[in-house]
Coordinates of N, CA and C in Angstrom, one line a residue:
M1 N 0.9 -1.1 0.0 CA 0.0 0.0 0.0 C 0.9 1.2 0.0
N2 N 0.7 2.2 -0.9 CA 1.5 3.3 -0.9 C 0.8 4.4 -0.2
E3 N 1.5 5.6 0.1 CA 1.0 6.6 1.0 C -0.4 7.2 0.5
S4 N -0.5 7.3 -0.8 CA -1.9 7.9 -1.3 C -3.0 6.9 -1.0
D5 N -2.8 5.6 -0.8 CA -3.8 4.7 -0.5 C -4.4 4.9 0.9
T6 N -3.7 5.6 1.8 CA -4.1 5.7 3.1 C -5.0 6.9 3.3
F7 N -5.2 7.8 2.3 CA -6.0 9.0 2.5 C -7.2 8.9 1.6
R8 N -8.3 9.4 2.2 CA -9.6 9.4 1.5 C -9.7 10.6 0.6
A9 N -10.4 10.5 -0.5 CA -10.6 11.7 -1.4 C -11.5 12.7 -0.7
E10 N -12.5 12.3 -0.1 CA -13.4 13.1 0.6 C -13.3 13.0 2.1
P11 N -13.5 14.1 2.9 CA -13.4 14.0 4.3 C -14.4 12.9 4.8
A12 N -13.9 12.2 5.8 CA -14.8 11.1 6.5 C -15.9 11.9 7.2
Q13 N -17.1 11.4 7.1 CA -18.2 12.0 7.9 C -18.5 11.1 9.1
L14 N -18.2 11.7 10.3 CA -18.3 10.9 11.6 C -19.4 11.6 12.4
L15 N -20.2 10.7 13.0 CA -21.2 11.2 13.9 C -20.8 10.7 15.3
L16 N -20.6 11.6 16.2 CA -20.3 11.3 17.6 C -21.5 11.5 18.4
V17 N -22.1 10.6 19.1 CA -23.2 10.6 20.0 C -22.7 10.5 21.4
E18 N -22.6 11.7 22.0 CA -21.9 11.9 23.3 C -22.4 13.0 24.0
D19 N -22.7 12.9 25.4 CA -23.2 13.9 26.2 C -22.2 14.6 27.1
N20 N -21.1 14.0 27.2 CA -20.0 14.6 28.1 C -19.2 15.6 27.4
P21 N -19.3 16.9 27.8 CA -18.5 17.9 27.1 C -17.0 17.6 27.1
G22 N -16.5 17.1 28.1 CA -15.0 16.8 28.2 C -14.6 15.7 27.2
D23 N -15.4 14.7 27.1 CA -15.2 13.7 26.1 C -15.3 14.2 24.7
I24 N -16.3 15.0 24.5 CA -16.5 15.6 23.2 C -15.2 16.5 22.7
R25 N -14.7 17.3 23.7 CA -13.5 18.1 23.4 C -12.3 17.2 23.1
L26 N -12.1 16.2 23.9 CA -10.9 15.3 23.7 C -11.0 14.6 22.4
T27 N -12.2 14.1 22.0 CA -12.4 13.5 20.7 C -12.1 14.4 19.6
E28 N -12.7 15.7 19.7 CA -12.4 16.7 18.6 C -10.9 16.9 18.5
E29 N -10.3 17.1 19.6 CA -8.8 17.3 19.7 C -8.0 16.2 19.0
A30 N -8.4 15.0 19.3 CA -7.7 13.8 18.8 C -7.9 13.8 17.2
F31 N -9.1 14.1 16.7 CA -9.4 14.0 15.3 C -8.7 15.2 14.6
E32 N -8.6 16.4 15.3 CA -8.0 17.5 14.7 C -6.4 17.3 14.5
Q33 N -5.9 16.5 15.4 CA -4.5 16.2 15.3 C -4.2 15.0 14.5
G34 N -5.2 14.3 14.0 CA -5.0 13.1 13.3 C -4.7 13.4 11.8
R35 N -4.4 12.4 11.1 CA -3.9 12.5 9.7 C -5.1 12.4 8.7
I36 N -6.2 11.9 9.2 CA -7.3 11.7 8.3 C -8.2 12.9 8.3
E37 N -8.5 13.5 7.1 CA -9.4 14.6 7.0 C -10.9 14.1 7.4
N38 N -11.5 14.8 8.3 CA -12.8 14.3 8.7 C -13.7 15.5 9.0
D39 N -15.0 15.3 9.0 CA -16.0 16.2 9.5 C -16.7 15.5 10.6
L40 N -16.5 16.0 11.8 CA -17.0 15.4 13.0 C -18.3 16.2 13.4
H41 N -19.4 15.5 13.3 CA -20.7 16.0 13.7 C -21.0 15.4 15.2
V42 N -21.5 16.3 16.1 CA -21.8 15.9 17.4 C -23.2 16.1 17.8
V43 N -23.9 15.1 18.4 CA -25.1 15.2 18.9 C -25.0 14.7 20.4
S44 N -25.9 15.2 21.3 CA -25.7 14.8 22.7 C -26.7 13.8 23.3
D45 N -27.6 13.4 22.4 CA -28.5 12.3 22.9 C -29.0 11.5 21.8
G46 N -29.7 10.4 22.2 CA -30.2 9.4 21.2 C -31.2 10.0 20.2
S47 N -32.1 10.8 20.8 CA -33.2 11.4 19.9 C -32.6 12.3 18.8
E48 N -31.5 13.1 19.3 CA -30.9 13.9 18.3 C -30.1 13.1 17.3
A49 N -29.5 12.0 17.7 CA -28.8 11.1 16.7 C -29.8 10.6 15.7
L50 N -31.0 10.2 16.0 CA -32.0 9.7 15.1 C -32.4 10.8 14.2
S51 N -32.6 12.0 14.7 CA -33.0 13.1 13.9 C -31.9 13.5 12.9
F52 N -30.6 13.4 13.3 CA -29.5 13.6 12.4 C -29.5 12.6 11.3
L53 N -29.7 11.3 11.6 CA -29.6 10.3 10.6 C -30.8 10.4 9.7
S54 N -32.0 10.7 10.2 CA -33.2 10.8 9.4 C -33.3 12.2 8.7
R55 N -32.3 13.1 9.0 CA -32.3 14.4 8.3 C -33.6 15.2 8.6
E56 N -34.0 15.2 9.9 CA -35.1 15.9 10.3 C -34.8 17.2 11.0
G57 N -35.7 18.2 10.9 CA -35.6 19.5 11.5 C -34.3 20.2 11.2
E58 N -33.5 20.5 12.2 CA -32.3 21.2 12.0 C -31.2 20.5 11.3
Y59 N -31.5 19.2 11.2 CA -30.5 18.3 10.5 C -30.9 17.9 9.1
A60 N -31.8 18.8 8.5 CA -32.3 18.5 7.1 C -31.2 18.3 6.1
D61 N -30.0 19.1 6.3 CA -28.9 18.9 5.4 C -27.7 18.1 5.9
A62 N -28.0 17.3 6.9 CA -26.9 16.5 7.5 C -26.5 15.4 6.5
P63 N -25.2 15.2 6.5 CA -24.7 14.2 5.6 C -24.9 12.8 6.2
R64 N -24.9 11.8 5.4 CA -24.9 10.4 5.9 C -23.5 10.0 6.5
P65 N -23.4 9.6 7.8 CA -22.1 9.4 8.4 C -21.6 8.2 7.8
D66 N -20.2 8.2 7.6 CA -19.5 7.0 7.2 C -19.4 6.0 8.4
L67 N -19.4 6.7 9.6 CA -19.2 5.9 10.8 C -19.8 6.6 12.0
I68 N -20.4 5.8 13.0 CA -21.0 6.4 14.2 C -20.2 6.0 15.4
L69 N -19.8 7.0 16.2 CA -19.2 6.7 17.5 C -20.3 6.9 18.6
L70 N -20.7 5.9 19.3 CA -21.8 5.9 20.1 C -21.5 5.7 21.7
D71 N -21.9 6.6 22.4 CA -21.7 6.4 23.9 C -23.0 5.6 24.4
L72 N -22.8 4.7 25.3 CA -24.0 3.9 25.9 C -24.8 4.7 26.9
N73 N -24.1 5.5 27.7 CA -24.7 6.2 28.7 C -25.1 7.7 28.3
L74 N -26.4 7.7 27.8 CA -26.9 8.9 27.2 C -28.2 9.3 28.0
P75 N -28.5 10.6 28.1 CA -29.8 11.0 28.7 C -31.0 10.6 27.7
G76 N -32.1 10.3 28.3 CA -33.2 9.9 27.5 C -33.0 8.6 26.8
K77 N -33.2 8.5 25.5 CA -32.9 7.2 24.8 C -31.5 6.9 24.9
G78 N -31.2 5.7 25.5 CA -29.8 5.2 25.7 C -29.1 4.7 24.4
G79 N -27.8 4.4 24.6 CA -27.1 4.0 23.4 C -27.5 2.6 22.9
E80 N -27.8 1.7 23.9 CA -28.2 0.4 23.4 C -29.5 0.5 22.6
D81 N -30.4 1.4 22.9 CA -31.7 1.6 22.2 C -31.4 2.1 20.8
I82 N -30.4 3.0 20.8 CA -30.1 3.6 19.4 C -29.4 2.5 18.6
L83 N -28.5 1.8 19.2 CA -27.8 0.7 18.4 C -28.8 -0.2 17.8
E84 N -29.8 -0.7 18.7 CA -30.8 -1.6 18.2 C -31.6 -1.1 17.1
E85 N -32.0 0.2 17.2 CA -32.8 0.8 16.1 C -32.0 0.9 14.9
L86 N -30.8 1.4 15.0 CA -29.9 1.5 13.7 C -29.7 0.2 13.0
K87 N -29.4 -0.9 13.7 CA -29.1 -2.2 13.2 C -30.4 -2.9 12.7
D88 N -31.7 -2.4 13.2 CA -32.9 -3.0 12.7 C -33.4 -2.3 11.5
D89 N -32.8 -1.1 11.2 CA -33.3 -0.3 10.0 C -32.5 -0.5 8.8
P90 N -33.0 -1.1 7.8 CA -32.3 -1.4 6.5 C -31.5 -0.1 6.0
E91 N -32.0 1.1 6.2 CA -31.4 2.3 5.7 C -30.1 2.6 6.4
F92 N -30.0 2.3 7.7 CA -28.8 2.6 8.5 C -28.0 1.4 8.9
R93 N -28.5 0.2 8.6 CA -27.7 -1.1 9.0 C -26.3 -1.1 8.7
S94 N -26.0 -0.6 7.5 CA -24.7 -0.8 6.9 C -23.7 0.2 7.5
I95 N -24.1 1.3 8.2 CA -23.2 2.2 8.8 C -22.5 1.6 10.0
P96 N -21.2 1.5 10.0 CA -20.5 0.9 11.2 C -20.7 1.8 12.4
V97 N -21.1 1.1 13.5 CA -21.3 1.8 14.8 C -20.2 1.3 15.8
I98 N -19.5 2.2 16.4 CA -18.4 1.9 17.3 C -19.0 2.4 18.6
V99 N -19.0 1.5 19.6 CA -19.4 2.0 20.9 C -18.1 2.5 21.6
L100 N -18.3 3.7 22.0 CA -17.1 4.4 22.7 C -17.7 4.9 24.0
T101 N -17.4 4.1 25.1 CA -18.1 4.4 26.3 C -17.1 4.1 27.5
S102 N -17.5 4.7 28.7 CA -16.7 4.5 29.9 C -16.9 3.1 30.5
S103 N -17.9 2.4 30.1 CA -18.2 1.1 30.8 C -17.2 0.0 30.2
D104 N -16.7 -0.8 31.2 CA -16.0 -1.9 30.8 C -16.7 -3.2 31.3
A105 N -17.9 -3.0 31.7 CA -18.7 -4.1 32.2 C -18.9 -5.2 31.1
E106 N -18.6 -6.5 31.4 CA -18.8 -7.6 30.5 C -20.1 -7.6 29.8
E107 N -21.3 -7.3 30.6 CA -22.6 -7.4 30.2 C -22.8 -6.3 29.1
D108 N -22.2 -5.1 29.3 CA -22.3 -4.1 28.3 C -21.6 -4.4 27.0
I109 N -20.5 -5.0 27.1 CA -19.7 -5.4 25.9 C -20.5 -6.5 25.2
A110 N -20.9 -7.6 25.9 CA -21.7 -8.7 25.2 C -23.0 -8.1 24.6
R111 N -23.7 -7.3 25.3 CA -25.0 -6.8 24.8 C -24.7 -6.0 23.5
S112 N -23.7 -5.1 23.6 CA -23.4 -4.3 22.3 C -23.1 -5.1 21.1
Y113 N -22.4 -6.2 21.3 CA -22.1 -7.1 20.2 C -23.3 -7.9 19.7
Q114 N -24.2 -8.2 20.8 CA -25.4 -9.0 20.4 C -26.3 -8.0 19.5
L115 N -26.2 -6.7 19.8 CA -27.0 -5.7 19.0 C -26.2 -5.3 17.7
H116 N -25.2 -6.0 17.4 CA -24.5 -5.8 16.2 C -23.6 -4.6 16.1
A117 N -23.0 -4.1 17.2 CA -22.0 -3.1 17.2 C -20.8 -3.7 16.4
N118 N -20.1 -2.8 15.7 CA -18.9 -3.2 14.9 C -17.7 -3.3 15.7
A119 N -17.7 -2.5 16.8 CA -16.5 -2.6 17.7 C -16.9 -1.9 19.1
Y120 N -16.1 -2.2 20.1 CA -16.4 -1.7 21.4 C -15.2 -1.1 22.0
L121 N -15.1 0.1 22.3 CA -13.9 0.7 22.8 C -14.3 1.4 24.2
T122 N -13.4 1.1 25.2 CA -13.6 1.7 26.5 C -12.8 2.9 26.6
K123 N -13.4 4.0 27.0 CA -12.8 5.3 27.1 C -11.7 5.3 28.2
P124 N -10.5 5.5 28.0 CA -9.5 5.6 29.1 C -9.8 6.8 29.9
V125 N -9.6 6.8 31.2 CA -9.8 8.0 32.1 C -8.7 9.0 31.8
D126 N -7.5 8.6 31.5 CA -6.4 9.6 31.3 C -6.5 10.2 30.0
P127 N -6.6 11.6 29.9 CA -6.8 12.4 28.7 C -5.8 12.0 27.6
D128 N -4.5 11.8 27.9 CA -3.6 11.4 26.8 C -3.9 10.0 26.3
A129 N -4.2 9.1 27.1 CA -4.6 7.8 26.7 C -5.8 7.8 25.9
F130 N -6.8 8.7 26.3 CA -8.1 8.8 25.5 C -7.7 9.3 24.1
I131 N -6.9 10.3 24.0 CA -6.5 10.8 22.6 C -5.8 9.7 21.8
E132 N -4.9 9.0 22.5 CA -4.2 7.9 21.8 C -5.2 6.8 21.3
T133 N -6.2 6.5 22.1 CA -7.2 5.5 21.6 C -8.0 6.0 20.4
I134 N -8.3 7.3 20.4 CA -9.0 7.9 19.2 C -8.2 7.9 18.0
R135 N -6.9 8.2 18.2 CA -5.9 8.1 17.0 C -5.8 6.7 16.5
A136 N -5.7 5.8 17.4 CA -5.6 4.3 17.0 C -6.9 3.9 16.2
F137 N -8.0 4.3 16.8 CA -9.3 4.1 16.1 C -9.3 4.7 14.7
E138 N -8.9 5.9 14.6 CA -8.9 6.6 13.3 C -8.0 5.9 12.3
Q139 N -6.8 5.6 12.7 CA -5.9 4.9 11.8 C -6.4 3.7 11.3
F140 N -7.0 2.9 12.2 CA -7.5 1.6 11.8 C -8.8 1.7 10.9
W141 N -9.8 2.5 11.3 CA -11.0 2.6 10.5 C -10.9 3.3 9.3
F142 N -10.0 4.2 9.2 CA -9.9 5.0 7.9 C -8.7 4.8 7.1
S143 N -7.8 4.0 7.6 CA -6.6 3.6 6.7 C -6.5 2.1 6.4
V144 N -7.2 1.3 7.2 CA -7.1 -0.2 7.0 C -8.4 -0.7 6.5
V145 N -9.5 -0.4 7.2 CA -10.8 -0.9 6.9 C -11.4 -0.3 5.7
R146 N -12.1 -1.1 4.9 CA -12.9 -0.6 3.7 C -14.3 -0.4 4.2
L147 N -14.8 0.8 4.3 CA -16.1 1.1 4.6 C -17.1 0.9 3.5
P148 N -18.4 0.6 3.9 CA -19.4 0.4 2.8 C -19.7 1.7 2.1
P149 N -20.0 1.6 0.8 CA -20.4 2.8 0.0 C -21.8 3.3 0.5
E150 N -22.1 4.5 0.3 CA -23.4 5.0 0.6 C -24.4 4.4 -0.3
E151 N -25.5 3.8 0.2 CA -26.4 3.1 -0.6 C -27.4 4.2 -1.2
E152 N -27.4 4.3 -2.5 CA -28.3 5.2 -3.3 C -29.8 4.8 -3.1
N153 N -30.1 3.6 -3.4 CA -31.4 3.2 -3.3 C -31.7 2.1 -2.3
V154 N -32.2 2.5 -1.1 CA -32.3 1.6 -0.1 C -33.8 1.1 0.0

């Protein structure tokens, strides 16, 4: 693989579903320092995430995400509910969903994979380790993995 193979022609469209301002800031910082051009869109709860994906209301012009980073612990509609809805919907099923959460509970990990999460990452408490985790995620998902094309006719 040569250097040009590791970069996308268009910015990656990422949807971060996260309610913790500190984690949002660290994630933004990690992606800004990364090598992959991206547009990071942030919503703070499950209802907003579904509105973004369905392009409703203020999200009428929202892009289809190439990948979703989903916290499990959200106000209102929780991350597991969102994950289940996304993977049950043929329009959104092919979008990779990465659970990015503070929980390292075995039952949360098992349940996320049962609901067809594509990966499960536990947020490190240390800010530098958190940024390093996001960078490793970015390198893997946007330089190594082939993401599905946007489906024109669903």
